[in-house]
mmCIF file of C-alpha atoms and ligand atoms in Angstrom:
data_model
loop_
_atom_site.group_PDB
_atom_site.id
_atom_site.type_symbol
_atom_site.label_atom_id
_atom_site.label_comp_id
_atom_site.label_asym_id
_atom_site.label_seq_id
_atom_site.Cartn_x
_atom_site.Cartn_y
_atom_site.Cartn_z
ATOM 1 C CA MET A 21 -7.518 10.694 -8.257
ATOM 2 C CA ALA A 22 -8.623 7.360 -7.158
ATOM 3 C CA VAL A 23 -10.657 5.594 -9.899
ATOM 4 C CA ASN A 24 -14.114 4.648 -8.888
ATOM 5 C CA VAL A 25 -14.142 1.213 -8.097
ATOM 6 C CA ILE A 26 -15.045 -0.832 -5.427
ATOM 7 C CA ALA A 27 -12.714 -3.731 -5.718
ATOM 8 C CA ILE A 28 -13.126 -6.857 -4.329
ATOM 9 C CA ASP A 29 -10.420 -9.419 -4.235
ATOM 10 C CA GLY A 30 -10.013 -12.865 -2.912
ATOM 11 C CA PRO A 31 -9.497 -16.772 -2.641
ATOM 12 C CA ALA A 32 -11.706 -19.521 -4.266
ATOM 13 C CA ALA A 33 -14.722 -19.522 -2.473
ATOM 14 C CA SER A 34 -13.933 -17.359 -0.129
ATOM 15 C CA GLY A 35 -18.235 -16.134 -0.505
ATOM 16 C CA LYS A 36 -16.795 -13.083 -2.941
ATOM 17 C CA SER A 37 -18.903 -13.476 -5.739
ATOM 18 C CA THR A 38 -22.048 -13.618 -3.324
ATOM 19 C CA ILE A 39 -20.551 -10.224 -1.246
ATOM 20 C CA ALA A 40 -19.769 -8.259 -4.751
ATOM 21 C CA GLY A 41 -23.153 -8.855 -6.132
ATOM 22 C CA LEU A 42 -25.226 -8.154 -3.152
ATOM 23 C CA VAL A 43 -22.675 -4.976 -2.124
ATOM 24 C CA ALA A 44 -23.794 -4.207 -5.621
ATOM 25 C CA GLU A 45 -26.982 -4.859 -5.532
ATOM 26 C CA ARG A 46 -27.094 -2.728 -2.044
ATOM 27 C CA LEU A 47 -25.342 0.811 -3.796
ATOM 28 C CA GLY A 48 -27.170 0.564 -6.964
ATOM 29 C CA VAL A 49 -24.365 -0.055 -9.222
ATOM 30 C CA PRO A 50 -23.204 -2.479 -11.705
ATOM 31 C CA TYR A 51 -21.681 -5.904 -10.617
ATOM 32 C CA ILE A 52 -18.327 -7.239 -13.532
ATOM 33 C CA ASN A 53 -17.064 -10.885 -12.155
ATOM 34 C CA THR A 54 -14.322 -11.505 -13.820
ATOM 35 C CA GLY A 55 -13.327 -14.501 -12.889
ATOM 36 C CA ASN A 56 -16.680 -15.478 -15.625
ATOM 37 C CA MET A 57 -14.500 -13.813 -17.743
ATOM 38 C CA TYR A 58 -11.346 -16.478 -17.384
ATOM 39 C CA ARG A 59 -14.303 -19.772 -17.300
ATOM 40 C CA ALA A 60 -15.859 -18.294 -20.452
ATOM 41 C CA VAL A 61 -11.624 -18.338 -22.394
ATOM 42 C CA THR A 62 -11.840 -21.910 -20.792
ATOM 43 C CA PHE A 63 -14.720 -23.114 -21.715
ATOM 44 C CA TYR A 64 -14.618 -21.887 -25.776
ATOM 45 C CA ALA A 65 -11.287 -23.683 -25.973
ATOM 46 C CA ILE A 66 -12.748 -26.941 -23.798
ATOM 47 C CA GLN A 67 -15.193 -26.610 -26.727
ATOM 48 C CA GLN A 68 -12.682 -26.439 -29.555
ATOM 49 C CA GLY A 69 -10.926 -29.315 -28.501
ATOM 50 C CA LEU A 70 -8.329 -28.206 -26.772
ATOM 51 C CA ASN A 71 -6.118 -30.259 -23.911
ATOM 52 C CA LEU A 72 -6.407 -27.459 -21.025
ATOM 53 C CA ALA A 73 -4.253 -29.513 -19.326
ATOM 54 C CA ALA A 74 -1.411 -29.215 -21.587
ATOM 55 C CA CYS A 75 -2.453 -25.502 -22.488
ATOM 56 C CA SER A 76 0.165 -23.060 -23.269
ATOM 57 C CA GLU A 77 0.019 -18.570 -24.547
ATOM 58 C CA GLU A 78 1.109 -20.640 -28.265
ATOM 59 C CA LYS A 79 -2.277 -22.856 -28.463
ATOM 60 C CA LEU A 80 -4.486 -20.160 -26.485
ATOM 61 C CA SER A 81 -3.358 -17.641 -28.898
ATOM 62 C CA PRO A 82 -5.417 -18.413 -32.052
ATOM 63 C CA VAL A 83 -8.188 -19.365 -29.531
ATOM 64 C CA LEU A 84 -8.503 -15.202 -27.765
ATOM 65 C CA GLU A 85 -9.074 -14.792 -32.030
ATOM 66 C CA HIS A 86 -12.045 -15.839 -32.180
ATOM 67 C CA ILE A 87 -13.608 -14.688 -29.103
ATOM 68 C CA LYS A 88 -15.921 -12.002 -28.154
ATOM 69 C CA LEU A 89 -16.176 -11.291 -24.622
ATOM 70 C CA ASP A 90 -19.359 -8.831 -23.749
ATOM 71 C CA TYR A 91 -21.365 -7.730 -20.139
ATOM 72 C CA VAL A 92 -24.856 -6.744 -21.195
ATOM 73 C CA LYS A 93 -27.320 -6.424 -18.291
ATOM 74 C CA ALA A 94 -29.949 -9.106 -18.492
ATOM 75 C CA ALA A 95 -33.136 -9.391 -17.889
ATOM 76 C CA SER A 96 -32.633 -9.587 -14.259
ATOM 77 C CA GLY A 97 -30.659 -6.049 -14.371
ATOM 78 C CA GLN A 98 -27.534 -8.112 -13.802
ATOM 79 C CA TYR A 99 -24.419 -7.471 -15.513
ATOM 80 C CA GLU A 100 -24.005 -10.897 -17.863
ATOM 81 C CA ILE A 101 -20.839 -11.766 -19.803
ATOM 82 C CA LYS A 102 -21.475 -13.192 -23.252
ATOM 83 C CA LEU A 103 -19.564 -15.259 -24.943
ATOM 84 C CA ASN A 104 -19.997 -15.054 -28.709
ATOM 85 C CA GLY A 105 -23.370 -12.945 -28.685
ATOM 86 C CA GLU A 106 -24.758 -16.491 -26.365
ATOM 87 C CA PHE A 107 -25.145 -15.963 -22.257
ATOM 88 C CA PRO A 108 -23.443 -19.420 -21.673
ATOM 89 C CA GLY A 109 -25.226 -19.895 -18.114
ATOM 90 C CA ALA A 110 -24.238 -22.519 -16.478
ATOM 91 C CA GLU A 111 -21.713 -24.097 -18.318
ATOM 92 C CA ILE A 112 -19.302 -21.935 -17.005
ATOM 93 C CA ARG A 113 -19.635 -23.301 -14.057
ATOM 94 C CA SER A 114 -19.101 -26.978 -14.804
ATOM 95 C CA PRO A 115 -16.488 -29.091 -12.462
ATOM 96 C CA GLU A 116 -14.345 -29.314 -15.852
ATOM 97 C CA VAL A 117 -13.816 -25.435 -16.429
ATOM 98 C CA VAL A 118 -13.508 -25.025 -12.401
ATOM 99 C CA SER A 119 -10.739 -27.527 -12.470
ATOM 100 C CA LEU A 120 -9.041 -26.400 -15.210
ATOM 101 C CA VAL A 121 -9.410 -22.544 -15.383
ATOM 102 C CA SER A 122 -6.524 -22.077 -12.944
ATOM 103 C CA LEU A 123 -4.536 -23.155 -16.044
ATOM 104 C CA VAL A 124 -5.846 -20.752 -18.560
ATOM 105 C CA ALA A 125 -5.385 -17.447 -16.055
ATOM 106 C CA ALA A 126 -1.506 -18.638 -15.539
ATOM 107 C CA LEU A 127 -1.182 -17.391 -18.839
ATOM 108 C CA PRO A 128 0.263 -14.256 -19.467
ATOM 109 C CA ASN A 129 -1.498 -13.382 -22.641
ATOM 110 C CA VAL A 130 -5.547 -14.490 -21.654
ATOM 111 C CA ARG A 131 -4.848 -11.899 -19.107
ATOM 112 C CA THR A 132 -2.958 -9.471 -21.054
ATOM 113 C CA TRP A 133 -6.249 -9.651 -23.125
ATOM 114 C CA LEU A 134 -8.443 -9.734 -20.661
ATOM 115 C CA ILE A 135 -7.021 -6.191 -18.974
ATOM 116 C CA ASP A 136 -8.003 -3.953 -21.371
ATOM 117 C CA LYS A 137 -11.832 -5.266 -21.093
ATOM 118 C CA GLN A 138 -11.739 -5.250 -17.735
ATOM 119 C CA ARG A 139 -10.665 -0.879 -17.738
ATOM 120 C CA GLU A 140 -12.789 -0.561 -19.808
ATOM 121 C CA PHE A 141 -16.014 -0.698 -16.890
ATOM 122 C CA ALA A 142 -14.624 2.283 -15.505
ATOM 123 C CA ARG A 143 -16.961 4.577 -17.998
ATOM 124 C CA LEU A 144 -19.712 2.836 -16.228
ATOM 125 C CA GLY A 145 -19.194 4.915 -13.284
ATOM 126 C CA ARG A 146 -19.419 3.521 -9.617
ATOM 127 C CA ILE A 147 -19.337 -0.147 -9.945
ATOM 128 C CA VAL A 148 -18.166 -3.346 -7.814
ATOM 129 C CA MET A 149 -15.563 -5.608 -9.249
ATOM 130 C CA GLU A 150 -14.055 -8.543 -7.812
ATOM 131 C CA GLY A 151 -11.350 -11.527 -9.487
ATOM 132 C CA ARG A 152 -8.256 -11.648 -8.242
ATOM 133 C CA ASP A 153 -5.837 -9.023 -8.938
ATOM 134 C CA ILE A 154 -8.154 -6.309 -9.158
ATOM 135 C CA GLY A 155 -6.389 -4.360 -6.349
ATOM 136 C CA THR A 156 -3.150 -5.248 -7.354
ATOM 137 C CA VAL A 157 -3.091 -5.030 -11.218
ATOM 138 C CA ILE A 158 -6.343 -4.009 -13.172
ATOM 139 C CA PHE A 159 -7.138 -0.868 -10.624
ATOM 140 C CA PRO A 160 -4.027 -0.155 -8.176
ATOM 141 C CA ASP A 161 -5.660 3.379 -7.439
ATOM 142 C CA ALA A 162 -9.110 1.663 -6.487
ATOM 143 C CA GLN A 163 -11.374 3.877 -4.172
ATOM 144 C CA TYR A 164 -12.020 0.919 -1.970
ATOM 145 C CA LYS A 165 -10.384 -2.525 -1.722
ATOM 146 C CA PHE A 166 -11.493 -5.180 0.268
ATOM 147 C CA PHE A 167 -9.493 -9.194 0.218
ATOM 148 C CA LEU A 168 -11.781 -11.491 1.638
ATOM 149 C CA THR A 169 -10.638 -14.375 2.658
ATOM 150 C CA ALA A 170 -12.063 -18.181 5.030
ATOM 151 C CA THR A 171 -10.126 -21.429 5.623
ATOM 152 C CA PRO A 172 -10.360 -24.441 3.379
ATOM 153 C CA GLU A 173 -12.701 -25.977 5.516
ATOM 154 C CA GLU A 174 -15.288 -23.302 5.232
ATOM 155 C CA ARG A 175 -14.696 -22.477 1.733
ATOM 156 C CA ALA A 176 -14.699 -26.591 0.600
ATOM 157 C CA ARG A 177 -18.624 -26.293 2.682
ATOM 158 C CA ARG A 178 -19.647 -23.086 0.730
ATOM 159 C CA ARG A 179 -18.461 -24.725 -2.657
ATOM 160 C CA LEU A 180 -20.361 -27.631 -1.506
ATOM 161 C CA ALA A 181 -23.544 -25.833 -0.890
ATOM 162 C CA GLN A 182 -23.168 -24.225 -4.532
ATOM 163 C CA ASP A 183 -24.511 -26.118 -7.289
ATOM 164 C CA GLY A 184 -23.465 -28.084 -9.266
ATOM 165 C CA GLU A 185 -19.632 -26.717 -8.852
ATOM 166 C CA ALA A 186 -18.540 -29.507 -6.654
ATOM 167 C CA PRO A 187 -18.066 -33.437 -8.888
ATOM 168 C CA ASP A 188 -20.149 -35.912 -8.011
ATOM 169 C CA GLY A 189 -18.983 -37.882 -4.232
ATOM 170 C CA ALA A 190 -17.645 -34.711 -3.290
ATOM 171 C CA THR A 191 -16.470 -34.326 0.628
ATOM 172 C CA VAL A 192 -15.905 -32.015 2.356
ATOM 173 C CA GLU A 193 -12.012 -33.029 2.952
ATOM 174 C CA SER A 194 -11.842 -33.408 -1.124
ATOM 175 C CA VAL A 195 -12.742 -29.983 -1.592
ATOM 176 C CA ALA A 196 -10.657 -28.735 0.703
ATOM 177 C CA LYS A 197 -7.581 -29.997 -0.562
ATOM 178 C CA ALA A 198 -8.970 -28.542 -4.891
ATOM 179 C CA ILE A 199 -9.545 -25.494 -2.752
ATOM 180 C CA ALA A 200 -6.129 -24.839 -1.471
ATOM 181 C CA GLU A 201 -4.414 -26.505 -4.787
ATOM 182 C CA ARG A 202 -6.101 -23.618 -6.537
ATOM 183 C CA ASP A 203 -4.528 -21.466 -4.095
ATOM 184 C CA LEU A 204 -1.206 -22.343 -4.701
ATOM 185 C CA LEU A 205 -1.633 -21.875 -8.666
ATOM 186 C CA ASP A 206 -3.807 -18.782 -8.267
ATOM 187 C CA SER A 207 -0.689 -17.852 -5.839
ATOM 188 C CA THR A 208 2.156 -18.494 -6.986
ATOM 189 C CA ARG A 209 1.915 -17.699 -10.557
ATOM 190 C CA LYS A 210 3.778 -15.362 -12.706
ATOM 191 C CA THR A 211 1.845 -13.042 -13.209
ATOM 192 C CA ALA A 212 -0.081 -10.960 -11.415
ATOM 193 C CA PRO A 213 -0.817 -14.039 -8.211
ATOM 194 C CA LEU A 214 -3.262 -14.275 -6.124
ATOM 195 C CA LYS A 215 -2.606 -11.859 -3.799
ATOM 196 C CA LYS A 216 -4.079 -9.039 -1.476
ATOM 197 C CA ALA A 217 -3.102 -5.178 -2.085
ATOM 198 C CA ASP A 218 -0.778 -3.371 0.645
ATOM 199 C CA ASP A 219 -3.510 -0.988 0.890
ATOM 200 C CA ALA A 220 -6.906 -3.203 0.487
ATOM 201 C CA ILE A 221 -8.946 -3.982 3.762
ATOM 202 C CA LEU A 222 -8.091 -7.706 4.485
ATOM 203 C CA ILE A 223 -11.925 -9.702 6.238
ATOM 204 C CA ASP A 224 -12.255 -13.503 7.304
ATOM 205 C CA THR A 225 -15.445 -14.073 7.224
ATOM 206 C CA SER A 226 -15.293 -17.734 8.262
ATOM 207 C CA GLY A 227 -18.062 -17.386 11.008
ATOM 208 C CA MET A 228 -19.464 -15.018 9.766
ATOM 209 C CA SER A 229 -22.787 -14.426 7.611
ATOM 210 C CA ILE A 230 -23.011 -12.996 4.977
ATOM 211 C CA GLU A 231 -25.474 -10.075 6.126
ATOM 212 C CA GLN A 232 -22.383 -9.064 8.832
ATOM 213 C CA VAL A 233 -20.139 -9.091 5.500
ATOM 214 C CA ILE A 234 -21.548 -7.096 3.548
ATOM 215 C CA GLU A 235 -22.300 -4.675 6.672
ATOM 216 C CA HIS A 236 -18.380 -4.099 7.685
ATOM 217 C CA ILE A 237 -18.112 -3.936 3.856
ATOM 218 C CA LEU A 238 -20.837 -0.928 3.700
ATOM 219 C CA ARG A 239 -19.453 0.524 6.891
ATOM 220 C CA TYR A 240 -15.960 1.582 4.448
ATOM 221 C CA ILE A 241 -18.250 2.670 2.071
ATOM 222 C CA LYS A 242 -18.755 6.769 1.481
HETATM 223 O O1 LIG B 5 -13.869 -16.234 -9.228
HETATM 224 P P1 LIG B 5 -13.683 -17.599 -9.639
HETATM 225 O O2 LIG B 5 -13.871 -18.873 -9.016
HETATM 226 O O3 LIG B 5 -15.164 -17.066 -10.470
HETATM 227 O O4 LIG B 5 -11.921 -17.625 -10.834
HETATM 228 C C1 LIG B 5 -12.089 -18.766 -11.459
HETATM 229 C C2 LIG B 5 -10.263 -18.311 -12.513
HETATM 230 O O5 LIG B 5 -10.370 -17.242 -12.808
HETATM 231 C C3 LIG B 5 -9.661 -18.392 -10.656
HETATM 232 O O6 LIG B 5 -9.171 -20.063 -11.211
HETATM 233 C C4 LIG B 5 -9.045 -17.569 -10.967
HETATM 234 C C5 LIG B 5 -9.303 -16.689 -11.663
HETATM 235 N N1 LIG B 5 -8.925 -15.058 -11.820
HETATM 236 C C6 LIG B 5 -8.147 -14.842 -12.406
HETATM 237 O O7 LIG B 5 -6.992 -15.223 -12.572
HETATM 238 N N2 LIG B 5 -7.980 -13.323 -12.066
HETATM 239 C C7 LIG B 5 -8.827 -12.643 -11.748
HETATM 240 N N3 LIG B 5 -9.229 -11.578 -11.771
HETATM 241 C C8 LIG B 5 -10.441 -13.147 -11.440
HETATM 242 C C9 LIG B 5 -9.928 -14.942 -11.497
#
């Protein structure tokens, strides 16, 4: 039987987080952003002084032993990530984390460590879960699967409009190039690459408003 999950996958800055959060709000169900888990691990490793530009499974293994990740219902009513008992907030969205997180997310031991944590959320009943491999690896039997995309330029414009995620002095061209590099890392890694599930509904959000994308998704959901 299909698991009661609405999986929303897609590349960086494709609008997934905004859309997934709003779809969950309209449906009155929890929204789980799995990218924040990879960001929290990356942030913690940076804090521990690890040189992530040369990271490896061996280096990350002892770090994982000291990380406790929880998703708790915050005052906002939304589920928010806690890293070792504290809300990391905007720190996991810093340009430094953004530039290193793909390297950490490519490590098989990091992904394995997160798989069970992500699958556990199914106990909450219907959820919207967003990431790169939700429809392919975490919940291949999800009831609904969507894969959102947009042109690199459109995604660069969205990233620039997002507070704090792009370095100072960034342009649409430089951000589009960085996004393309991250797509390449995410989609060519050996473990759980960014990939549309065969049975996912593809939505190219270029030129669509947020409301149009939400309505499009909600039309499928009973
Ligand atoms: O969606 P995001 O930008 O917050 O994701 C941060 C990074 O984590 C990105 O490099 C892709 C990776 N990621 C992943 O590999 N698998 C997921 N399910 C979610 C994110």
